Amino acid sequence: MDEEKAKPDTLFPILAGQRLTALGRAAADAEQIDVGHDVRFRALESRSILNKSVSKRLHWMAWSINPYRGCEFGCRYCYARYTHEFLESAPGDDQAVKPGLRAPEAFEREIFVKQNAAWLLEQDLRRLARQNRLHEEIALGTATDPWQPIERRTGVTRSLLEVMARRDGLRLGIVTKSTLIERDIDLLQEIDRRSTLVVHITITTPDAELARKLEPRAPRPDLRLRTVQRLREAGIRTGILNSPLLPGITDGPTEIDRMAQLAKEVDASFFAAMPLFLKSCSRPTYFQFVRDHFPHLQAEYLQRFRNMDFADRPYRERLNALVQASCRRYGLHERLTDALLTRDAGDPKSSAPQSFAAQPRGLSVQGRTAGLKKPSASDQVCMQANLFESSR
C-alpha cells in the first residue's frame, strides 16, 4: 500500500508537478473562517478556478471546477480523499499545515473554501473567450460537492452560477448529491437558456438506512429523488447517477432495477451507473464500512481490489448489461458517455471522439458512437469529466 501511494497519480495530471508546492503553501496560510460539528473551514487563496484536465490518450480537453477542497458529506467510498495530500507543504517549507491532512478523514473535517471564486471565473472565461475556447466543457463538482452544507453560508457555488448565467454558449455539466441545488433553479434555468446544461444527481441507493451508513451527512435518497423531479419540472435536463455500484451490496439486478424504476417515476432525463472505483486512499475508510456493516464481504473486497483500483472488464460488462436492461424496461435514456464506453465500434486507430455536447440531438446512440475507439479502463476516469448527453 505504501508503494502504491508513493507512485505519481497519472490519472489526475493536473495535480502533478511544482503546482503542488504552491497549493501546500496556500493551505498553510489558510485562515479559519467557520466551524461546524467536528469540521473546520478555512479560506484558501487560489490563482484560478478552472482546472484543465488532459487525457494522455484522448486528444480533447475539459475543465473542472471545485469551489471547495474537501467535502462534508463523508461518503465512505469517495476517491477524492487523496487530494488533501497535496495541501501539505513541501519538504523544507517554513510553514506547515496542521499535521494529518494525509489522513483519509481529514477530507471531511478540514474543508477549504476558495476565495474570490466568481472574480477568478470571470478572468478564466475571458481568457477562454480570447482563445475561442468557450465551447469546451466545464464540469462542476468532480471532486467535492458544490452544494455541501457550508454553501448555505458562503454562497461560493451560487456566485459561480451567476457568472455563467451571464455568458452564452457554455457547456456545463454538474454533479451533486445535494438538495440545496434547488435554491439555484433560477440561475440554472438562465444558464440552460443561454448554454448547454446537464445536471447529474447521484443516488447510490434508495435505502435510507444504508445511505446513512454509506454517505453519513448527505441528504436522504428520497429527498434527492424529489430534487430530480423539481429540476425536471423546471425544464432542466437532469439525470440520475446510480453510482458507485457496490459489489455485493447495490450491484444486483433487483437493486439496479429498483433505482431505474424510481428514476422513471421522477422523469429523469437519463439513468447511468458506474462500478466502484476504489483508490488506495479510499480503502481504509471504505473497508472499515464493510467490516462494520457487511463483514461477510471482507474477503471478496480484499481480493477484488488487491491489485487494482478499477473493476475488471467482465464485471463492468455484466453491470452494463443490467443497466441497459433496466433502461429498456422503463424507457430511460442512457447517458451518452456510458454508451460510448460500453460499445466496441470502429477502427481501433480512429481519432479521439469529438465533444459529446456537440452531437446532434436527434442522432441515435449507435449513430453517435460509430467510428469511435473503445477506451481502456484507465481512460474511463478521464472520460467521466465529459458529462453531456443528448436527450431532454
Coordinates of C-alpha atoms in Angstrom, one line a residue:
M1 CA 0.0 0.0 0.0
D2 CA 2.9 2.4 0.8
E3 CA 4.5 1.7 -2.6
E4 CA 1.2 2.4 -4.3
K5 CA 0.8 5.8 -2.5
A6 CA 4.3 6.8 -3.5
K7 CA 3.6 6.4 -7.2
P8 CA 2.7 9.6 -9.1
D9 CA -1.1 9.7 -9.9
T10 CA -1.2 9.8 -13.7
L11 CA -5.0 9.7 -13.7
F12 CA -5.2 13.3 -12.4
P13 CA -2.2 15.1 -14.1
I14 CA -3.4 18.5 -13.0
L15 CA -2.2 17.7 -9.5
A16 CA 1.3 16.7 -10.6
G17 CA 4.5 18.8 -10.5
Q18 CA 5.5 22.1 -9.0
R19 CA 2.0 23.4 -8.5
L20 CA 1.6 21.1 -5.5
T21 CA 4.1 23.2 -3.6
A22 CA 2.1 26.3 -4.2
L23 CA -1.0 24.5 -3.0
G24 CA 0.7 23.5 0.1
R25 CA 1.9 27.0 0.8
A26 CA -1.6 28.4 0.2
A27 CA -3.1 25.8 2.5
A28 CA -0.5 26.7 5.2
D29 CA -1.7 30.3 5.0
A30 CA -5.4 29.5 5.1
E31 CA -7.2 31.1 8.0
Q32 CA -10.1 29.6 9.8
I33 CA -13.4 31.2 8.8
D34 CA -16.0 28.9 10.3
V35 CA -16.6 25.7 12.3
G36 CA -19.2 23.0 12.3
H37 CA -19.7 19.7 14.1
D38 CA -16.3 18.1 14.0
V39 CA -15.3 20.1 11.0
R40 CA -13.2 23.3 10.4
F41 CA -13.5 25.6 7.4
R42 CA -10.5 27.6 6.1
A43 CA -10.1 30.3 3.4
L44 CA -8.0 29.2 0.5
E45 CA -6.5 31.7 -1.9
S46 CA -6.4 30.4 -5.5
R47 CA -4.9 31.6 -8.7
S48 CA -7.6 30.2 -10.9
I49 CA -10.9 28.5 -10.5
L50 CA -10.9 26.4 -13.7
N51 CA -8.7 23.3 -13.7
K52 CA -7.7 21.8 -17.0
S53 CA -7.9 18.1 -17.3
V54 CA -6.0 16.5 -20.1
S55 CA -6.0 12.8 -21.0
K56 CA -2.8 11.5 -22.5
R57 CA -4.8 9.0 -24.6
L58 CA -7.7 11.2 -25.7
H59 CA -7.0 14.4 -27.5
W60 CA -9.7 16.5 -26.1
M61 CA -9.8 18.8 -23.0
A62 CA -12.3 19.5 -20.3
W63 CA -12.4 22.0 -17.5
S64 CA -13.4 21.2 -13.9
I65 CA -14.5 23.5 -11.1
N66 CA -14.5 22.6 -7.4
P67 CA -15.5 25.5 -5.2
Y68 CA -14.3 23.7 -2.1
R69 CA -11.4 21.3 -1.2
G70 CA -12.8 18.6 1.0
C71 CA -16.4 17.6 1.4
E72 CA -18.7 17.4 4.5
F73 CA -20.8 14.5 3.2
G74 CA -18.2 12.0 4.3
C75 CA -19.0 9.3 1.6
R76 CA -17.1 6.2 2.6
Y77 CA -16.1 5.3 -1.0
C78 CA -15.0 8.8 -2.1
Y79 CA -12.0 8.6 -4.4
A80 CA -11.1 12.3 -3.9
R81 CA -9.8 11.9 -0.4
Y82 CA -6.3 11.8 -1.8
T83 CA -6.5 15.4 -3.0
H84 CA -5.9 16.6 0.6
E85 CA -2.4 15.1 0.5
F86 CA -1.4 17.9 -1.9
L87 CA -2.3 20.6 0.6
E88 CA 0.6 19.7 2.8
S89 CA 3.6 21.9 2.5
A90 CA 6.5 20.6 0.5
P91 CA 9.5 19.4 2.5
G92 CA 11.7 22.3 3.6
D93 CA 8.9 24.9 3.6
D94 CA 9.0 27.2 6.6
Q95 CA 5.3 26.9 7.1
A96 CA 3.5 23.7 7.8
V97 CA -0.2 22.8 7.5
K98 CA -1.7 21.1 10.5
P99 CA -0.4 17.5 10.6
G100 CA -2.8 14.9 9.5
L101 CA -4.1 16.2 6.1
R102 CA -2.9 12.9 4.6
A103 CA -5.3 11.0 6.8
P104 CA -8.5 9.9 5.0
E105 CA -10.8 11.6 7.5
A106 CA -9.1 15.0 7.0
F107 CA -11.0 15.3 3.7
E108 CA -14.3 15.7 5.6
R109 CA -13.0 17.5 8.6
E110 CA -10.7 20.2 7.1
I111 CA -12.7 22.0 4.4
F112 CA -11.0 24.7 2.3
V113 CA -13.2 27.4 0.8
K114 CA -11.8 29.0 -2.4
Q115 CA -11.8 32.8 -2.1
N116 CA -12.8 35.3 -4.8
A117 CA -14.1 32.4 -6.9
A118 CA -16.5 34.4 -9.0
W119 CA -13.9 37.0 -9.9
L120 CA -11.4 34.2 -10.8
L121 CA -14.1 32.6 -13.0
E122 CA -14.7 35.9 -14.8
Q123 CA -11.0 36.1 -15.6
D124 CA -10.8 32.4 -16.7
L125 CA -13.8 32.7 -19.0
R126 CA -12.4 35.9 -20.6
R127 CA -9.2 34.1 -21.3
L128 CA -11.0 31.2 -22.9
A129 CA -13.1 33.7 -24.9
R130 CA -9.9 35.4 -26.3
Q131 CA -8.7 31.9 -27.2
N132 CA -12.0 31.0 -28.8
R133 CA -12.4 28.1 -26.4
L134 CA -15.6 28.8 -24.5
H135 CA -17.2 25.8 -26.2
E136 CA -15.0 23.4 -24.2
E137 CA -16.9 21.5 -21.5
I138 CA -16.9 22.6 -17.9
A139 CA -17.6 20.1 -15.1
L140 CA -18.8 21.4 -11.8
G141 CA -18.4 19.1 -8.8
T142 CA -15.9 16.5 -9.9
A143 CA -14.1 16.0 -6.6
T144 CA -16.2 17.8 -3.9
D145 CA -19.9 18.6 -3.8
P146 CA -20.6 22.2 -4.9
W147 CA -23.7 22.3 -2.6
Q148 CA -22.3 20.8 0.5
P149 CA -23.8 22.4 3.7
I150 CA -21.2 25.2 4.0
E151 CA -22.5 26.5 0.7
R152 CA -25.6 27.8 2.6
R153 CA -23.4 30.3 4.4
T154 CA -20.7 31.1 1.8
G155 CA -22.7 31.0 -1.5
V156 CA -19.5 30.3 -3.5
T157 CA -21.2 28.0 -5.9
R158 CA -24.1 30.4 -6.5
S159 CA -21.6 33.2 -7.2
L160 CA -20.1 30.9 -9.9
L161 CA -23.5 30.2 -11.4
E162 CA -24.2 34.0 -11.6
V163 CA -21.1 34.4 -13.7
M164 CA -22.0 31.6 -16.0
A165 CA -25.6 32.8 -16.3
R166 CA -24.3 36.0 -18.0
R167 CA -22.5 34.0 -20.7
D168 CA -23.7 32.4 -23.9
G169 CA -22.6 29.1 -25.4
L170 CA -21.1 27.4 -22.4
R171 CA -21.3 23.7 -21.9
L172 CA -21.7 22.9 -18.2
G173 CA -22.1 19.5 -16.5
I174 CA -23.0 19.4 -12.8
V175 CA -22.7 16.5 -10.3
T176 CA -24.1 16.8 -6.8
K177 CA -25.8 14.8 -4.1
S178 CA -27.3 17.9 -2.5
T179 CA -30.9 19.1 -2.5
L180 CA -29.5 22.6 -2.0
I181 CA -29.2 22.9 -5.7
E182 CA -32.9 23.7 -5.8
R183 CA -32.1 27.1 -4.3
D184 CA -30.4 27.9 -7.6
I185 CA -33.0 26.8 -10.0
D186 CA -33.4 30.4 -11.2
L187 CA -29.8 30.6 -12.3
L188 CA -29.8 27.1 -13.7
Q189 CA -32.7 28.0 -15.9
E190 CA -30.9 31.1 -17.2
I191 CA -27.8 29.0 -17.9
D192 CA -29.9 26.4 -19.7
R193 CA -31.5 29.1 -21.8
R194 CA -28.2 30.5 -23.0
S195 CA -25.9 27.5 -22.9
T196 CA -25.9 23.7 -22.7
L197 CA -26.5 22.3 -19.2
V198 CA -26.7 18.8 -17.8
V199 CA -27.3 18.1 -14.1
H200 CA -26.4 14.7 -12.5
I201 CA -27.9 13.8 -9.2
T202 CA -26.0 11.0 -7.6
I203 CA -28.2 8.5 -5.7
T204 CA -26.2 5.4 -4.7
T205 CA -29.1 3.6 -3.1
P206 CA -32.8 4.3 -2.4
D207 CA -32.4 2.6 1.0
A208 CA -32.3 5.4 3.5
E209 CA -30.7 3.3 6.3
L210 CA -27.9 2.1 4.1
A211 CA -27.4 5.6 2.7
R212 CA -26.9 7.0 6.2
K213 CA -24.1 4.5 6.8
L214 CA -22.5 5.0 3.5
E215 CA -23.0 8.7 3.0
P216 CA -23.5 9.9 6.6
R217 CA -24.1 13.6 6.0
A218 CA -25.6 13.6 2.5
P219 CA -29.4 14.2 2.0
R220 CA -31.7 11.2 2.2
P221 CA -32.3 9.4 -1.1
D222 CA -35.9 10.3 -1.3
L223 CA -35.1 13.9 -0.9
R224 CA -32.6 13.6 -3.8
L225 CA -35.3 12.0 -5.9
R226 CA -37.6 14.9 -5.2
T227 CA -34.8 17.2 -6.3
V228 CA -34.6 15.4 -9.6
Q229 CA -38.3 15.8 -10.1
R230 CA -38.2 19.5 -9.3
L231 CA -35.4 20.2 -11.6
R232 CA -37.2 18.4 -14.4
E233 CA -40.3 20.3 -13.7
A234 CA -38.2 23.5 -14.1
G235 CA -37.2 22.3 -17.5
I236 CA -33.6 21.4 -16.7
R237 CA -32.0 18.3 -18.2
T238 CA -31.4 16.2 -15.1
G239 CA -30.4 12.5 -14.8
I240 CA -29.6 10.1 -12.0
L241 CA -26.2 8.5 -11.4
N242 CA -26.7 5.3 -9.5
S243 CA -23.0 5.3 -8.6
P244 CA -20.9 3.8 -7.5
L245 CA -22.4 0.3 -7.7
L246 CA -21.0 -1.6 -4.6
P247 CA -20.1 -5.3 -5.1
G248 CA -22.5 -7.5 -3.1
I249 CA -24.4 -4.5 -1.8
T250 CA -26.0 -2.4 -4.5
D251 CA -24.9 -4.1 -7.7
G252 CA -27.6 -6.8 -8.0
P253 CA -30.3 -6.8 -10.7
T254 CA -33.0 -6.2 -8.2
E255 CA -31.2 -3.1 -6.7
I256 CA -30.4 -1.6 -10.1
D257 CA -33.9 -2.2 -11.4
R258 CA -35.5 -0.6 -8.4
M259 CA -33.3 2.5 -8.8
A260 CA -34.1 2.7 -12.5
Q261 CA -37.9 2.4 -11.7
L262 CA -37.5 5.4 -9.3
A263 CA -35.7 7.3 -12.0
K264 CA -38.6 6.8 -14.3
E265 CA -41.1 7.9 -11.7
V266 CA -39.3 11.3 -11.3
D267 CA -38.9 11.8 -15.1
A268 CA -35.1 11.6 -15.0
S269 CA -33.6 12.6 -18.4
F270 CA -31.3 9.6 -18.3
F271 CA -30.1 6.8 -16.0
A272 CA -26.5 5.8 -15.5
A273 CA -24.4 3.7 -13.2
M274 CA -20.7 3.0 -12.8
P275 CA -18.9 0.4 -10.7
L276 CA -17.0 1.2 -7.5
F277 CA -13.6 2.9 -8.2
L278 CA -11.5 2.5 -5.0
K279 CA -8.2 4.3 -4.8
S280 CA -5.8 3.3 -2.1
C281 CA -6.6 6.5 -0.1
S282 CA -10.3 5.4 0.0
R283 CA -9.7 1.9 1.1
P284 CA -9.2 2.4 4.8
T285 CA -12.5 4.3 5.1
Y286 CA -14.5 2.0 2.8
F287 CA -13.1 -1.2 4.2
Q288 CA -14.0 -0.1 7.7
F289 CA -17.5 0.4 6.4
V290 CA -17.5 -3.1 5.1
R291 CA -16.1 -4.6 8.3
D292 CA -18.7 -2.7 10.4
H293 CA -21.8 -3.5 8.2
F294 CA -21.0 -6.3 5.7
P295 CA -18.3 -8.4 7.4
H296 CA -19.1 -11.4 5.2
L297 CA -17.9 -9.4 2.2
Q298 CA -14.4 -8.6 3.6
A299 CA -12.6 -11.3 1.8
E300 CA -14.3 -10.6 -1.5
Y301 CA -13.3 -6.9 -1.4
L302 CA -9.7 -7.6 -0.4
Q303 CA -9.4 -9.9 -3.3
R304 CA -11.2 -7.7 -5.8
F305 CA -9.1 -4.6 -5.0
R306 CA -5.8 -6.3 -4.2
N307 CA -4.0 -5.2 -7.4
M308 CA -6.2 -2.6 -9.0
D309 CA -8.5 0.3 -8.3
F310 CA -10.9 -0.4 -11.1
A311 CA -13.4 -3.2 -11.5
D312 CA -12.3 -5.8 -14.0
R313 CA -13.8 -5.9 -17.5
P314 CA -16.1 -8.9 -17.2
Y315 CA -17.7 -7.3 -14.1
R316 CA -18.1 -4.0 -15.8
E317 CA -19.7 -5.6 -18.8
R318 CA -22.1 -7.5 -16.5
L319 CA -23.2 -4.3 -14.8
N320 CA -23.6 -2.5 -18.0
A321 CA -25.9 -5.2 -19.3
L322 CA -28.0 -4.9 -16.2
V323 CA -28.2 -1.1 -16.5
Q324 CA -29.1 -1.3 -20.2
A325 CA -31.8 -3.8 -19.5
S326 CA -33.4 -1.6 -16.8
C327 CA -33.2 1.4 -19.2
R328 CA -35.1 -0.5 -21.8
R329 CA -37.6 -1.8 -19.3
Y330 CA -38.6 1.7 -18.1
G331 CA -37.9 3.6 -21.3
L332 CA -35.0 5.5 -19.9
H333 CA -32.3 7.2 -21.9
E334 CA -28.7 6.1 -21.4
R335 CA -26.0 8.7 -20.7
L336 CA -24.0 9.1 -23.9
T337 CA -20.7 8.8 -22.1
D338 CA -21.7 5.3 -20.9
A339 CA -23.0 4.3 -24.3
L340 CA -19.5 5.1 -25.8
L341 CA -17.6 3.3 -23.0
T342 CA -19.5 0.1 -23.4
R343 CA -19.6 -0.5 -27.2
D344 CA -16.8 -1.9 -29.4
A345 CA -17.1 0.1 -32.6
G346 CA -15.0 1.4 -35.5
D347 CA -11.3 1.3 -36.4
P348 CA -9.0 0.9 -33.3
K349 CA -6.8 3.5 -34.9
S350 CA -9.5 6.1 -35.3
S351 CA -9.1 9.5 -33.8
A352 CA -10.5 10.5 -30.4
P353 CA -14.2 11.4 -30.1
Q354 CA -15.5 14.8 -30.7
S355 CA -17.2 16.7 -28.0
F356 CA -20.3 14.8 -26.8
A357 CA -22.2 18.1 -26.3
A358 CA -21.7 18.9 -30.0
Q359 CA -23.5 15.8 -31.1
P360 CA -26.9 16.4 -32.8
R361 CA -29.8 15.9 -30.5
G362 CA -31.7 13.5 -32.9
L363 CA -28.9 11.1 -33.5
S364 CA -29.2 7.5 -32.2
V365 CA -26.8 6.1 -29.7
Q366 CA -25.4 3.8 -32.3
G367 CA -25.0 6.7 -34.7
R368 CA -23.2 8.9 -32.2
T369 CA -20.7 6.2 -31.3
A370 CA -19.9 4.9 -34.8
G371 CA -16.3 5.0 -35.7
L372 CA -15.1 5.7 -32.1
K373 CA -12.5 3.7 -30.3
K374 CA -13.4 2.0 -27.1
P375 CA -11.2 3.4 -24.3
S376 CA -9.2 1.3 -21.8
A377 CA -10.1 1.2 -18.1
S378 CA -7.6 3.9 -17.4
D379 CA -9.3 6.3 -19.8
Q380 CA -12.7 6.0 -18.1
V381 CA -11.9 8.4 -15.3
C382 CA -10.8 11.0 -17.8
M383 CA -13.9 10.5 -19.9
Q384 CA -16.2 10.9 -16.9
A385 CA -15.2 14.6 -16.9
N386 CA -17.3 14.9 -20.0
L387 CA -20.8 15.0 -18.5
F388 CA -23.0 15.6 -21.5
E389 CA -25.7 13.6 -23.1
S390 CA -28.1 14.5 -25.9
S391 CA -31.7 13.9 -24.8
R392 CA -34.1 16.0 -22.8

